[in-house]
Coordinates of C-alpha atoms in Angstrom, one line a residue:
X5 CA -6.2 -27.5 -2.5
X6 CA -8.6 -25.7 -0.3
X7 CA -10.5 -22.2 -1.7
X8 CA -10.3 -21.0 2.1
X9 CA -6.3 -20.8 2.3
X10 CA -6.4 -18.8 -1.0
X11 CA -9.1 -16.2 0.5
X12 CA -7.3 -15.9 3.6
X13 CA -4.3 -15.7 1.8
X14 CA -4.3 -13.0 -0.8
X15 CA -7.3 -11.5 1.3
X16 CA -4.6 -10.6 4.1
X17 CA -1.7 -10.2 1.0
X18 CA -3.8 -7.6 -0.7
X19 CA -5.1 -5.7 2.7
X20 CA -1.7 -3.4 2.5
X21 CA -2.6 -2.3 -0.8
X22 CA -6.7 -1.1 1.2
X23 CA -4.1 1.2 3.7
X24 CA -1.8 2.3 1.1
X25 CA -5.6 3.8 -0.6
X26 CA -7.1 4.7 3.1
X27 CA -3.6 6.7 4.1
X28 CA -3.2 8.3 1.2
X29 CA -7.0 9.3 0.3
X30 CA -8.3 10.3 3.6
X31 CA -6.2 13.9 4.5
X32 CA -8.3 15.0 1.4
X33 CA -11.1 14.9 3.8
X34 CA -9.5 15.6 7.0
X35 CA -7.0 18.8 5.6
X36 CA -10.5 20.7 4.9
X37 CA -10.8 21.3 8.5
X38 CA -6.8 20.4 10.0
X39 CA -6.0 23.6 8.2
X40 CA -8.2 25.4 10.8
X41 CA -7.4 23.7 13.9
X42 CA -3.5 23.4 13.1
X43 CA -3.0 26.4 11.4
X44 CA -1.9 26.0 8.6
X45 CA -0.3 28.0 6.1
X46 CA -0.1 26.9 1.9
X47 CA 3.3 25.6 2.6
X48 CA 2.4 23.4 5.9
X49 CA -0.6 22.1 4.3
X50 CA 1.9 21.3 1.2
X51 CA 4.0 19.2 4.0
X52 CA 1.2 17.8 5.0
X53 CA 0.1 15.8 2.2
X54 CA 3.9 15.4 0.8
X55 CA 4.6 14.1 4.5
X56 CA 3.3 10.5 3.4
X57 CA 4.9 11.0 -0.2
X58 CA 8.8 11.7 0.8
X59 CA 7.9 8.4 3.7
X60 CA 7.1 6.1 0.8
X61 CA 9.8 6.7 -1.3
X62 CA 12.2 5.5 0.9
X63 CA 9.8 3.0 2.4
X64 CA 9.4 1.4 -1.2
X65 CA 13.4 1.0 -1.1
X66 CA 13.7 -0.2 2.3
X67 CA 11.2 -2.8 1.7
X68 CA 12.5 -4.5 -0.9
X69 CA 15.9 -4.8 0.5
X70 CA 14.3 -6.2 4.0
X71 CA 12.3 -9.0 2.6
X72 CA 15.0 -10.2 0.7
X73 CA 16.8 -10.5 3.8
X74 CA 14.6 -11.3 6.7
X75 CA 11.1 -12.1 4.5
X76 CA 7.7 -11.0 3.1
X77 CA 5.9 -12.3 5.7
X78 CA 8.1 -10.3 8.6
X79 CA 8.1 -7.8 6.6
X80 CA 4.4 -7.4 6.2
X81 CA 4.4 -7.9 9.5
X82 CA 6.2 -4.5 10.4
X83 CA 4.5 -2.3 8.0
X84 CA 1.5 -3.2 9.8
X85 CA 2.9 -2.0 13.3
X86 CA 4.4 1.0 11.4
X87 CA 1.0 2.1 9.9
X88 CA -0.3 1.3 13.1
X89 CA 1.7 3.7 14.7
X90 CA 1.7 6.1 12.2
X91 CA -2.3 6.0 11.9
X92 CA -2.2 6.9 15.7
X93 CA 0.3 9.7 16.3
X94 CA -1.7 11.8 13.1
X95 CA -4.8 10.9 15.1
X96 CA -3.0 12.6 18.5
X97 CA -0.9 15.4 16.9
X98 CA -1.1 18.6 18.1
X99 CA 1.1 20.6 16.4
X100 CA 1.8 20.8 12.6
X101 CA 5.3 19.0 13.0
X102 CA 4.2 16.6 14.9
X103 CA 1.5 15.5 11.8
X104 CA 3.8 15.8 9.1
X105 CA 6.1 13.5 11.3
X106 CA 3.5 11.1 11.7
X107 CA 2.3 11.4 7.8
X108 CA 6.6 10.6 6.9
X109 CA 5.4 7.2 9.2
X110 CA 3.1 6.4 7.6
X111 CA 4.5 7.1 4.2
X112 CA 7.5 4.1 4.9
X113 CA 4.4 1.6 5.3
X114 CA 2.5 3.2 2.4
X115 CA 6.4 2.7 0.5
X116 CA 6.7 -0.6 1.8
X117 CA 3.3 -2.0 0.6
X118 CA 2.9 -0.4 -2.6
X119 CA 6.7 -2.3 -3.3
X120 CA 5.8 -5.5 -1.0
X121 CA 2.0 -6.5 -1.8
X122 CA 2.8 -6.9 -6.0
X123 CA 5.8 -8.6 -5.4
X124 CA 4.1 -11.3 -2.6
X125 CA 0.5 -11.8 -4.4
X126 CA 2.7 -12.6 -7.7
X127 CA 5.0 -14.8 -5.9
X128 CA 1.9 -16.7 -3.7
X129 CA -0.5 -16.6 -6.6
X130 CA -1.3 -19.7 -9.3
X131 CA 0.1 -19.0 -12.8
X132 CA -3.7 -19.1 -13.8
X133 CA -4.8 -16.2 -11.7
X134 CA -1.2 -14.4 -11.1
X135 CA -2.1 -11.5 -13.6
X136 CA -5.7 -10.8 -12.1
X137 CA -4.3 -11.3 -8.6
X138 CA -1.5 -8.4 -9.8
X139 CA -4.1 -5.9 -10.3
X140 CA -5.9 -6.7 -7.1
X141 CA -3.3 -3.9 -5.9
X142 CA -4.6 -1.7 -7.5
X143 CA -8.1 -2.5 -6.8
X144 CA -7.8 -2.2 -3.0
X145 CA -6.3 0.4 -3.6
X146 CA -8.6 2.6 -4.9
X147 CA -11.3 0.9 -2.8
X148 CA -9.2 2.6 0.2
X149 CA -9.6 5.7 -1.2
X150 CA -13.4 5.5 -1.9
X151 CA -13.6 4.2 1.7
X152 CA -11.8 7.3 2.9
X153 CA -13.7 9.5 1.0
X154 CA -16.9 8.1 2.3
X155 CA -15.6 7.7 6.0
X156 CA -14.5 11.6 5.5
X157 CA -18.3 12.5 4.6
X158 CA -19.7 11.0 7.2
X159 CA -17.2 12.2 9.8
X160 CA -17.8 15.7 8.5
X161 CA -19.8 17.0 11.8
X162 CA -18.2 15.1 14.5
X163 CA -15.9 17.4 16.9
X164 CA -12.4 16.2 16.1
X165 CA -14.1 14.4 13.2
X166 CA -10.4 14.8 11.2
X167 CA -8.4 13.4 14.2
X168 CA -11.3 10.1 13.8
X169 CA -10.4 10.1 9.8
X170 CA -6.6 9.7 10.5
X171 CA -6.6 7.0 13.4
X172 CA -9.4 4.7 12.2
X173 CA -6.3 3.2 10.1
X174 CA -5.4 1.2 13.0
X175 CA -8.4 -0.5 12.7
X176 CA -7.4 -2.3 9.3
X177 CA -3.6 -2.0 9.8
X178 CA -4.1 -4.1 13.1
X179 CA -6.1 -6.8 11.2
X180 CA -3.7 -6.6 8.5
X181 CA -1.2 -7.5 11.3
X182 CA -3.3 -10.5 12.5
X183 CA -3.4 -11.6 9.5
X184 CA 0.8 -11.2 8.9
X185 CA 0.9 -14.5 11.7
X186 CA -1.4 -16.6 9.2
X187 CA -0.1 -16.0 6.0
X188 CA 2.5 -18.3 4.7
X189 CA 5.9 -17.4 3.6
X190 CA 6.5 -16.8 0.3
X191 CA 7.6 -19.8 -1.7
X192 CA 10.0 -18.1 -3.7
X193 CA 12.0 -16.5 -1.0
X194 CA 12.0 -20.0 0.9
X195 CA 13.6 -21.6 -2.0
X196 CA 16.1 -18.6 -2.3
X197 CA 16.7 -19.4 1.1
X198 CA 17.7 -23.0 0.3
X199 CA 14.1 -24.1 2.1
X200 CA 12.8 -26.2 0.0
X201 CA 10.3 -28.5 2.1
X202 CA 8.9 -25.4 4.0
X203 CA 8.3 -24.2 -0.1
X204 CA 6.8 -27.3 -1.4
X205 CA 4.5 -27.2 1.9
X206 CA 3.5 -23.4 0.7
X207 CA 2.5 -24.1 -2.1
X208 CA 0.9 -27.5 -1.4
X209 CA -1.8 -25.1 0.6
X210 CA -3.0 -23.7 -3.3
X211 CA -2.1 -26.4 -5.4
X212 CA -2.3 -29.8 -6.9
X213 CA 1.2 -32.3 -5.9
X214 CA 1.9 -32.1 -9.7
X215 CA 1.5 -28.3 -10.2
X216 CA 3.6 -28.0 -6.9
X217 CA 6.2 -29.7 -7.9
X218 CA 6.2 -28.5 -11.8
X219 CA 6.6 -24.4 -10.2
X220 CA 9.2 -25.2 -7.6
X221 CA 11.7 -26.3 -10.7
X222 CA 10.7 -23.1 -12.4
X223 CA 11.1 -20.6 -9.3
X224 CA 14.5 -22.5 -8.8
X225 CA 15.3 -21.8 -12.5
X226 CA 14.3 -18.1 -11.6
X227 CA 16.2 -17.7 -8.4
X228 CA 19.7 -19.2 -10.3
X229 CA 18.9 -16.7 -12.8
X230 CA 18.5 -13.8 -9.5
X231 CA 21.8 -14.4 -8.2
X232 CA 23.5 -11.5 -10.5
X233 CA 21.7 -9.2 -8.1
X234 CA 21.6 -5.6 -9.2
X235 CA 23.9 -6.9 -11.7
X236 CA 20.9 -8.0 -13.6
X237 CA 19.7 -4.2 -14.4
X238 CA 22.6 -4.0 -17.1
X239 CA 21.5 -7.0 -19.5
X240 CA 20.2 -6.0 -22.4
X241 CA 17.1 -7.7 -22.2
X242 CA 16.3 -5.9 -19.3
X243 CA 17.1 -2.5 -20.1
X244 CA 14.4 -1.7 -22.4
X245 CA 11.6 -3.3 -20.2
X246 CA 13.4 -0.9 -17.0
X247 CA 13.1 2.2 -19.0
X248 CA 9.6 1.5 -20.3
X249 CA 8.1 0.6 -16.7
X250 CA 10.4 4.1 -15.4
X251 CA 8.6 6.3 -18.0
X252 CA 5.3 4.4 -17.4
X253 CA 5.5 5.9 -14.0
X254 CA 6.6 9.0 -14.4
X255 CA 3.5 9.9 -17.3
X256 CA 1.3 8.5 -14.4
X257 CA 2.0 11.3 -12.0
X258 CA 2.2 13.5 -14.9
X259 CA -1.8 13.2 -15.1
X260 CA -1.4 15.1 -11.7
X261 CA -4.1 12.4 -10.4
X262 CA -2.4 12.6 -6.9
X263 CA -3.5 16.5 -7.0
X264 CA -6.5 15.7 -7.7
X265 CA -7.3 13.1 -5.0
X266 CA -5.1 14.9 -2.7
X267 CA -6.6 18.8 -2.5
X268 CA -9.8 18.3 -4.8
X269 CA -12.3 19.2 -1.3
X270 CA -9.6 22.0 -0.2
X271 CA -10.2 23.3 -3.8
X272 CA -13.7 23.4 -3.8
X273 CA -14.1 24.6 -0.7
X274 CA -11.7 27.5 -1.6
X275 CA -14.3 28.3 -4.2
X276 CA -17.3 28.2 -1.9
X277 CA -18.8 25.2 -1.3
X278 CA -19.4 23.9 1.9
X279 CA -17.0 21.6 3.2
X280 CA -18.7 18.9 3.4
X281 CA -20.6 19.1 0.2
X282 CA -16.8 19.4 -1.2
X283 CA -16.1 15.7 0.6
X284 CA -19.6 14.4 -0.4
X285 CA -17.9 15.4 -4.3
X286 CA -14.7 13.8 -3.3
X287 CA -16.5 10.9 -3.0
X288 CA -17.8 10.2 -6.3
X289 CA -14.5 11.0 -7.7
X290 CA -13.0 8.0 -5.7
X291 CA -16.1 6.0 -7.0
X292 CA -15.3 7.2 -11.0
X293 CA -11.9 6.1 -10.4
X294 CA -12.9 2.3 -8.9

């Protein structure tokens, strides 16, 4: 059981969650000054930043659907490429449409990996660690968005310096894709798949024979109990936990936190501080927040 094939694992599961955090945080920074060089009116600045929003809610659909049929590991795979691409036509846009285009890209990556990174770091992780490894999400997540907010403020006086913000994503969405050829497939999905040797051999690469063994009865027990499919939503066991974790999510954006990371330096600045005063700001918002 060897600590390196856990880093590298959850290291390169987890990096999707760091873009979801750097996509989303960084056109706080970089609409201060896109608003100038694209023109943009309330409403296209409003498209903008909801580019990447209506993207990810059909990208966290999508996603889950794929990896059930093809894989997490593909499927990791091509939200990599996509935020690569995405990442780079925001960087080369030169008209409003073509950016909010570009931000709907990138928003079907951001989808995928905010439905795809939980669900693979719970299904590769040790029982022991599963619940910490859960929230390491969320962690690279909002270490994205202080990275962006940093990267932001020190972009601040270079010519172009927003076009810089948007495509330096490719830079960990390409290792992220690197690291989609090491990663194993999940053993969970492999057993689904009636792959049981390539499974065992997973999870031999975290864990003791024994424990090995002792999980793949319990994910087959898991898996016999998937097979209703969507069925599954109407048991009445399940209903109550569905509703709860629906409500959960909608008081989250209640708090109108993604307002707040979104426009907080477009805000200031409206009120008269300099711009990149308003990003240096921005950044010790994303710091309160890690």
């Amino acid at each position: 059981m060897k600590t390196s094939n856990k880093i590298v694992i959850f290291f390169f599961g987890a990096l999707g969650g760091l873009l979801f955090g750097y996509d989303t945080g960084i056109i706080a920074s970089a609409l201060v000054y896109i608003k100038g060089d694209l023109q943009l009116t309330p409403i296209g600045e409003a498209w903008v930043v909801s580019g990447i929003i209506l993207g990810a809610a059909i990208g966290a659909i999508g996603s889950g659907f794929l990896s059930d049929k093809v894989g997490r590991k593909k499927v990791v795979f091509i939200e990599a490429v996509i935020f690569t691409a995405g990442s780079l036509g925001c960087a080369l846009s030169i008209t409003a449409t073509q950016l909010i285009l570009f931000r709907f890209v990138l928003g079907l990556a951001v989808g995928g990996a905010s439905a795809l990174v939980p669900l693979y770091l719970s299904e590769m992780a040790p029982k022991e660690i599963r619940g910490a490894l859960s929230a390491l999400n969320q962690v690279m997540i909002i270490t994205g968005i202080v990275m962006a907010s940093i990267i932001g403020y020190i972009l601040t006086s270079s010519a172009d310096g927003w076009r810089i913000m948007l495509g330096l994503g490719v830079v960990p969405s390409i290792i992220m894709a690197l690291g989609a050829l090491m990663i194993p497939e999940s053993p969970r999905w492999l057993i689904a798949k009636n792959k049981e040797a390539e499974a065992r051999a997973v999870l031999l690469k975290t864990r003791s024979q024994t424990i090995a063994e002792e999980e793949i009865i319990e994910i087959k027990r898991v898996v016999a109990l998937e097979d209703k499919g969507i069925r599954e939503i109407t048991d009445k066991w399940v209903r109550p936990l569905l509703w709860l974790g629906i409500f959960l999510a909608i008081l989250q954006q209640f708090t109108g936190i993604n307002a707040v990371v979104y426009f907080t330096p477009t805000i200031l600045v409206g009120l008269g501080v300099a711009p990149a005063d308003a990003i240096l700001y921005n950044v010790g918002l994303g710091v309160v927040m890690l």
